[in-house]
Coordinates of C-alpha atoms and ligand atoms in Angstrom, one line a residue:
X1 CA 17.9 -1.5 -15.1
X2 CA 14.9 -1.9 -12.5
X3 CA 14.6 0.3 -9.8
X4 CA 12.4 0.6 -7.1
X5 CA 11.8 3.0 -4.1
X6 CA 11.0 2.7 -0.7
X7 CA 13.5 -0.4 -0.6
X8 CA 13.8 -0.1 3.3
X9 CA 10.0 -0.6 3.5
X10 CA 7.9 -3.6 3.4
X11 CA 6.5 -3.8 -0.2
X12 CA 9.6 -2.8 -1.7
X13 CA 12.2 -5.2 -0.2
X14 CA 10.0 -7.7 -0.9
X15 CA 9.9 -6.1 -5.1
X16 CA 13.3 -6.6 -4.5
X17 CA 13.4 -10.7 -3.1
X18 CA 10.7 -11.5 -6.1
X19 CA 12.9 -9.7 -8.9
X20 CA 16.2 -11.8 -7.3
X21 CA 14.5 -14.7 -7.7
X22 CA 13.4 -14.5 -10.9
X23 CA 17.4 -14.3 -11.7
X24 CA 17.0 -10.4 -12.2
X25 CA 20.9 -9.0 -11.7
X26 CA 19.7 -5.2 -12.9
X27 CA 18.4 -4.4 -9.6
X28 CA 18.7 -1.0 -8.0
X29 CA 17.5 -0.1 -4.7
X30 CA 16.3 3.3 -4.6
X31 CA 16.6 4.3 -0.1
X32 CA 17.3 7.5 2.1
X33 CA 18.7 5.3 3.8
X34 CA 21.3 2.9 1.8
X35 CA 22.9 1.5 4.7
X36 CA 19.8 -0.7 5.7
X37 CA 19.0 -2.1 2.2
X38 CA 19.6 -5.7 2.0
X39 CA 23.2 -7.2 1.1
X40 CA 22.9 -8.7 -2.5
X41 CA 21.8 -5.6 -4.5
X42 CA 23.2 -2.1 -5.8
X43 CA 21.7 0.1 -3.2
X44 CA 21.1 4.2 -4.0
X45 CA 20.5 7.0 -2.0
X46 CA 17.4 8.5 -2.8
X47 CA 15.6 10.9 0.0
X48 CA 12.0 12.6 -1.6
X49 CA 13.1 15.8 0.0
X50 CA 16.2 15.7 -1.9
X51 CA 15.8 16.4 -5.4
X52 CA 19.6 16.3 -6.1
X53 CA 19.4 13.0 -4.8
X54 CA 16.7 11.4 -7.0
X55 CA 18.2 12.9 -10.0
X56 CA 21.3 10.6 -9.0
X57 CA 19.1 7.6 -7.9
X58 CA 17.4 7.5 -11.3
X59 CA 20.4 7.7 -13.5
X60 CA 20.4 4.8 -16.5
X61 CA 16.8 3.2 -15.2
X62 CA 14.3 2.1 -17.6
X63 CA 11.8 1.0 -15.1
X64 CA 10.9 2.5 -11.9
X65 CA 8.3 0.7 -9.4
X66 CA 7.5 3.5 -7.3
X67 CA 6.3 2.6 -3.9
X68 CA 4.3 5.0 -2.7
X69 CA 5.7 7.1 0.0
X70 CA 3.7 8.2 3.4
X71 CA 3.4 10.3 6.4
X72 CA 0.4 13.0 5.6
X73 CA -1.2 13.5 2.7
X74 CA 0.3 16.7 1.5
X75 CA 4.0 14.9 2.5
X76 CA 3.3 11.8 0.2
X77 CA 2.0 14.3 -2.9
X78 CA 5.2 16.2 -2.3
X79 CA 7.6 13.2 -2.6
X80 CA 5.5 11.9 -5.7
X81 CA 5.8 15.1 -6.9
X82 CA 9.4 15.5 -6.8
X83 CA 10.0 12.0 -7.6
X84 CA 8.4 12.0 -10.7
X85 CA 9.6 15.6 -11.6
X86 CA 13.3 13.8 -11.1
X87 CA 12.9 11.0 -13.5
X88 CA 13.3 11.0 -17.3
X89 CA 10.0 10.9 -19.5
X90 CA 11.1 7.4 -21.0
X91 CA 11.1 5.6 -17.8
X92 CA 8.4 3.1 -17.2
X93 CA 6.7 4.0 -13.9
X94 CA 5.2 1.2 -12.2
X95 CA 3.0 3.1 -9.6
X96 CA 1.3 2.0 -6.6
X97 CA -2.0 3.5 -6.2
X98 CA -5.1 3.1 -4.1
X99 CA -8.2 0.8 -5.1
X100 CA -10.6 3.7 -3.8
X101 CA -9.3 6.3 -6.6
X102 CA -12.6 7.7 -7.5
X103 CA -13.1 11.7 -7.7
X104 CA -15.7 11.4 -5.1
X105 CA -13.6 9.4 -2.9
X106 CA -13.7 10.8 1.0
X107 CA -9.9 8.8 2.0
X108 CA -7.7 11.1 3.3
X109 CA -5.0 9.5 0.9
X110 CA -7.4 9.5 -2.5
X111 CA -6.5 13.0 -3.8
X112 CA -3.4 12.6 -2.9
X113 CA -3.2 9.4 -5.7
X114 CA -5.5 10.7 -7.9
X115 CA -2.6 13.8 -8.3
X116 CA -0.1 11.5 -8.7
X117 CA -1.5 9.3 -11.3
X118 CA -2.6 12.6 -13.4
X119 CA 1.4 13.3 -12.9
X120 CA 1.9 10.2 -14.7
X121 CA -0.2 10.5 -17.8
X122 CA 1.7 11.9 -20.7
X123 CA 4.6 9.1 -19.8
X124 CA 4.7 5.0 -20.0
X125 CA 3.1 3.7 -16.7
X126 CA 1.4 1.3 -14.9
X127 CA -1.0 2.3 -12.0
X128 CA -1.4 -0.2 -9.6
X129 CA -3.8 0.5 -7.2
X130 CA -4.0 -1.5 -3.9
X131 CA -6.2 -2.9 -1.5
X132 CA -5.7 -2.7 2.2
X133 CA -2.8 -4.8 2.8
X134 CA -3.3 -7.4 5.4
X135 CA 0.2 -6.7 6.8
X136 CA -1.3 -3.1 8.2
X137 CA -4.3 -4.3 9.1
X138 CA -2.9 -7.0 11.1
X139 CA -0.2 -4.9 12.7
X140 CA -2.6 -1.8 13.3
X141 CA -5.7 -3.7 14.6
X142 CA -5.5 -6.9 15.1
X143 CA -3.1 -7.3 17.7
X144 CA -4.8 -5.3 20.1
X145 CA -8.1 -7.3 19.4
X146 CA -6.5 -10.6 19.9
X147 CA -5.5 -9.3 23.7
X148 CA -9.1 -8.2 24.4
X149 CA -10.7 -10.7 22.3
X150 CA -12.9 -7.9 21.1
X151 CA -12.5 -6.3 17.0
X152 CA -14.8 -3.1 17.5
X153 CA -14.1 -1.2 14.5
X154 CA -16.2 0.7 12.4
X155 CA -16.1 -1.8 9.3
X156 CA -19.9 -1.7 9.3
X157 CA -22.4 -4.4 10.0
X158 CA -21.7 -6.9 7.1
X159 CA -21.1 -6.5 3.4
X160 CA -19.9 -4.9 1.4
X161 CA -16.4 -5.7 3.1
X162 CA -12.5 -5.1 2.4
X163 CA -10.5 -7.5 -0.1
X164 CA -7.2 -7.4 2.6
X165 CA -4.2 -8.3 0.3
X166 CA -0.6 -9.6 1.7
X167 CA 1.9 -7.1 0.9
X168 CA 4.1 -10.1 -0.3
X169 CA 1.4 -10.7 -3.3
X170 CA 1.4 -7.3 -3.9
X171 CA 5.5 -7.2 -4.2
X172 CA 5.0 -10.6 -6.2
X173 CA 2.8 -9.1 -8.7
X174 CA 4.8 -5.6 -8.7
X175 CA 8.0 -7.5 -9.7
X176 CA 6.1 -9.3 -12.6
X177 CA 4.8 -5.9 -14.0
X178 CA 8.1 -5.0 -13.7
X179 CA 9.7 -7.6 -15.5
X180 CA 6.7 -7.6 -18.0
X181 CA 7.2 -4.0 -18.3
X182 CA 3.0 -3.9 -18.0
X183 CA 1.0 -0.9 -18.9
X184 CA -2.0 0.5 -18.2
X185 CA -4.2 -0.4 -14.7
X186 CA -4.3 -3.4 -12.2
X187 CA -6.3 -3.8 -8.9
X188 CA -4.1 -5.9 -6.7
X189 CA -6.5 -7.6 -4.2
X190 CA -6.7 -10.4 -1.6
X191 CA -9.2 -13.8 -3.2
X192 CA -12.6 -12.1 -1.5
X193 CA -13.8 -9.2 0.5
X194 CA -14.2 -9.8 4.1
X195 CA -16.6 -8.3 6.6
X196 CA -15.8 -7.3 9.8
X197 CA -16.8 -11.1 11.3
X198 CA -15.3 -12.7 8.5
X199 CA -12.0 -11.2 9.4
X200 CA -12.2 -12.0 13.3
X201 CA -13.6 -15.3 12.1
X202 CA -10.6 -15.7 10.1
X203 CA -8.4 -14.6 12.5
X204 CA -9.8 -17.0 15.6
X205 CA -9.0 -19.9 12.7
X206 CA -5.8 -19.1 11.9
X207 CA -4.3 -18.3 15.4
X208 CA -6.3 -20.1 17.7
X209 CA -7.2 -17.1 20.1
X210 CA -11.5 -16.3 19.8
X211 CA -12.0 -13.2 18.3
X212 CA -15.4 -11.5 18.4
X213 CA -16.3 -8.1 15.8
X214 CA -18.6 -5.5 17.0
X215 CA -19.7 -3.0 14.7
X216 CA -18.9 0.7 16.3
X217 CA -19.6 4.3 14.5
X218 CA -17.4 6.5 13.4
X219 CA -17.7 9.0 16.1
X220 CA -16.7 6.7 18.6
X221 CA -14.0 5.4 16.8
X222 CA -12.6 9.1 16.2
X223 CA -13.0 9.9 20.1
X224 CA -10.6 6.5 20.8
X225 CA -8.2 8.0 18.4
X226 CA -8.4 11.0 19.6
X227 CA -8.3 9.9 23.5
X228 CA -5.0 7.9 22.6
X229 CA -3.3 11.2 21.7
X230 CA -3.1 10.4 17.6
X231 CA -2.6 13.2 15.6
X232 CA -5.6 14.6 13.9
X233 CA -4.3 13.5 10.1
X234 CA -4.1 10.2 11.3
X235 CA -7.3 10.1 13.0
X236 CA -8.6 11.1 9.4
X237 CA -6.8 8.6 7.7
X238 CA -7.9 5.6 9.4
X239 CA -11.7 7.0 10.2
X240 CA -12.3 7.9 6.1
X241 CA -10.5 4.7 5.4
X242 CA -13.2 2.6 7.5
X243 CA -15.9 5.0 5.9
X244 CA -14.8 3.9 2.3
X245 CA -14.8 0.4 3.7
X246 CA -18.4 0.7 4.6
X247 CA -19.1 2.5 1.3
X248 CA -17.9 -0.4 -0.7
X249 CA -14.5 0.8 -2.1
X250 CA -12.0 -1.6 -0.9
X251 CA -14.4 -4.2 -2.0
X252 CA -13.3 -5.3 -5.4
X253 CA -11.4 -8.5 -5.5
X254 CA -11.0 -9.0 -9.7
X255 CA -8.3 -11.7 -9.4
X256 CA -5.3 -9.2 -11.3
X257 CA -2.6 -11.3 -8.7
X258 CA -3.3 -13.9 -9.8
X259 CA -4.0 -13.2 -14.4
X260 CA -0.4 -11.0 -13.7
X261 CA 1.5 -13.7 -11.7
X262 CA -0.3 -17.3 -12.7
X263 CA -0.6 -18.1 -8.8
X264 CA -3.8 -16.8 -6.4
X265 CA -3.0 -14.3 -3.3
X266 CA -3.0 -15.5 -0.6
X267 CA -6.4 -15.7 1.6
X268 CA -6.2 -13.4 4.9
X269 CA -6.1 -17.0 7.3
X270 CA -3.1 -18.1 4.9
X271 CA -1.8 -14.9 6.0
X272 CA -1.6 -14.8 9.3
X273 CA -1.0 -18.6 9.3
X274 CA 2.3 -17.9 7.4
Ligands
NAP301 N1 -2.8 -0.3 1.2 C1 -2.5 -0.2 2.5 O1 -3.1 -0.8 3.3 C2 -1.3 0.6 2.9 C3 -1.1 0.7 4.3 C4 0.0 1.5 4.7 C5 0.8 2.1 3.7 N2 0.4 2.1 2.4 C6 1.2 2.7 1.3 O2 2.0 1.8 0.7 C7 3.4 2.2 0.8 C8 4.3 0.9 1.0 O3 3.9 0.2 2.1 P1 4.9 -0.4 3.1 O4 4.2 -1.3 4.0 O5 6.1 -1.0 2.2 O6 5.4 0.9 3.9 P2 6.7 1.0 4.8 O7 7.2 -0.4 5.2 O8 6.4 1.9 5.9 O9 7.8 1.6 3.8 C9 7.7 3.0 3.4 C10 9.0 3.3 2.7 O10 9.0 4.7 2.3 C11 10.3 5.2 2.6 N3 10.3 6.6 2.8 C12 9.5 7.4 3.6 N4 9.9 8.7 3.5 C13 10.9 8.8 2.6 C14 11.7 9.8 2.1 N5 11.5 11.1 2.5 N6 12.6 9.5 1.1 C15 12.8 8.3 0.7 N7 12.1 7.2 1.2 C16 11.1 7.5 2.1 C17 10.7 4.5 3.9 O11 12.1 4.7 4.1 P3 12.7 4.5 5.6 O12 12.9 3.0 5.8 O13 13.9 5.2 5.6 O14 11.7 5.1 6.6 C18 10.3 3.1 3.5 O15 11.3 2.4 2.7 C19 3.5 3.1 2.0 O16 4.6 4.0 1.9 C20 2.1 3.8 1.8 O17 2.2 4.8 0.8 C21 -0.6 1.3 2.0

């Protein structure tokens, strides 16, 4: 029996559609909230906070993909935390990561993953660490730019760039680990790392509205945060996020979709043409 967490969410609904289709009928879906999990599979209630509830939720698995769960940092290491604490050392966790994982990582999220995958170590696991998906990027940033016609982010002024990967590859290639029952560590990336023009470039292809980047530091970008009321965590976030951008650690693109599930991911214009 497969589950996965985060069911409700983005990535893992679509774990869910990919394992479906590929005629998987041991499907459980692993949600604090059951009631919005999609008809067709056996959904369980499964709240981080709730340690009586995971123990329930992972009952008679023998693979877990564990979605990563959010809010701030020290929330996400808590869930993983309990999560993993919950779960039987035989299960196969399937564990989405971050691509910028390295100790000397400045992303507000990186210790955070680095904890969790230390959590996993002594136990069968995959970690599968992540570019930034194209779904957030899109949804956080690029709507707002396509209404002002202007992407001033701090992405830097060129390479090295940020290989944006559709969640829907990532849930595509989640489910064949799954199914595969894959160990060890894959980088699930878009085809190529964009810069900060190639993206607006992209984007003025793909949806027909110009878009123009301009470069802007990371002060100014922190002071917009901050003058939109955002919480300081989240100003952090996205601020360290762009800094490991410019620093070359959302860069890599080693084509793991596409070795793990025979077919590419999808380039961000396909994206946002789709
Ligand atoms: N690489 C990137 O660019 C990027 C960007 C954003 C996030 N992420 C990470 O990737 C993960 C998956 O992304 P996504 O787009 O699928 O996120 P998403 O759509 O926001 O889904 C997050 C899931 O986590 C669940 N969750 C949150 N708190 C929970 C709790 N206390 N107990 C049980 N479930 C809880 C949510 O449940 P509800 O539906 O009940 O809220 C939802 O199902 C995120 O959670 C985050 O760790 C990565």
């Amino acid at each position: 029996m497969i589950g996965i967490t985060g069911a409700t969410g983005g990535v893992g609904s679509g774990v869910i559609r990919h394992l479906l289709a590929a005629g998987r009928d041991d499907v459980a879906a692993l949600a604090r909230r059951p009631e919005a999990v999609p008809a067709g599979v056996a959904a369980r209630r499964a709240d981080y906070d709730d340690p009586a509830s995971l123990a329930d939720a992972l009952r008679g698995l023998d693979t877990l993909v564990m979605v990563s769960s959010d809010g701030t940092a020290e929330t996400m290491a808590r869930h993983h935390r309990n999560l993993i604490a919950a779960c039987g050392p035989d299960v196969h966790i399937i564990y989405t990561s971050i691509l910028d994982i390295a100790p000397d990582s400045r992303f507000y999220y990186s210790p955070g993953h680095q904890e969790t995958e230390a959590l996993l170590a002594d136990r069968p696991h995959c970690l599968v660490r992540t570019s930034v998906f194209a779904d957030f990027f899109a949804s956080t940033w690029l709507a707002d730019a396509t209404r002002t016609g202007e992407l001033a982010l701090p992405l830097g002024d060129g390479a090295p760039g940020t290989s944006l990967v559709a969640r829907d590859d990532v849930a595509r290639a989640l489910a064949a680990a799954a199914i595969a029952r894959t160990q060890g560590v894959i980088d699930l990336t878009g085809p190529a790392a964009l810069t900060g023009g190639e993206i607006a470039a992209a984007a003025t292809a793909a949806l027909g509205t110009p878009l123009q980047y301009r470069p802007i530091e990371d002060a100014d970008y922190r002071a917009m945060l901050a003058a939109d009321g955002e919480p300081a965590w989240l100003i952090e976030a996205y601020a360290s996020m762009f800094r490991s951008v410019r620093e070359g650690r959302f860069a890599a693109a080693p084509g793991d979709v596409e070795r793990l599930t025979g077919t590419p991911p999808m380039s961000f214009a396909e994206y946002l043409r789709r």
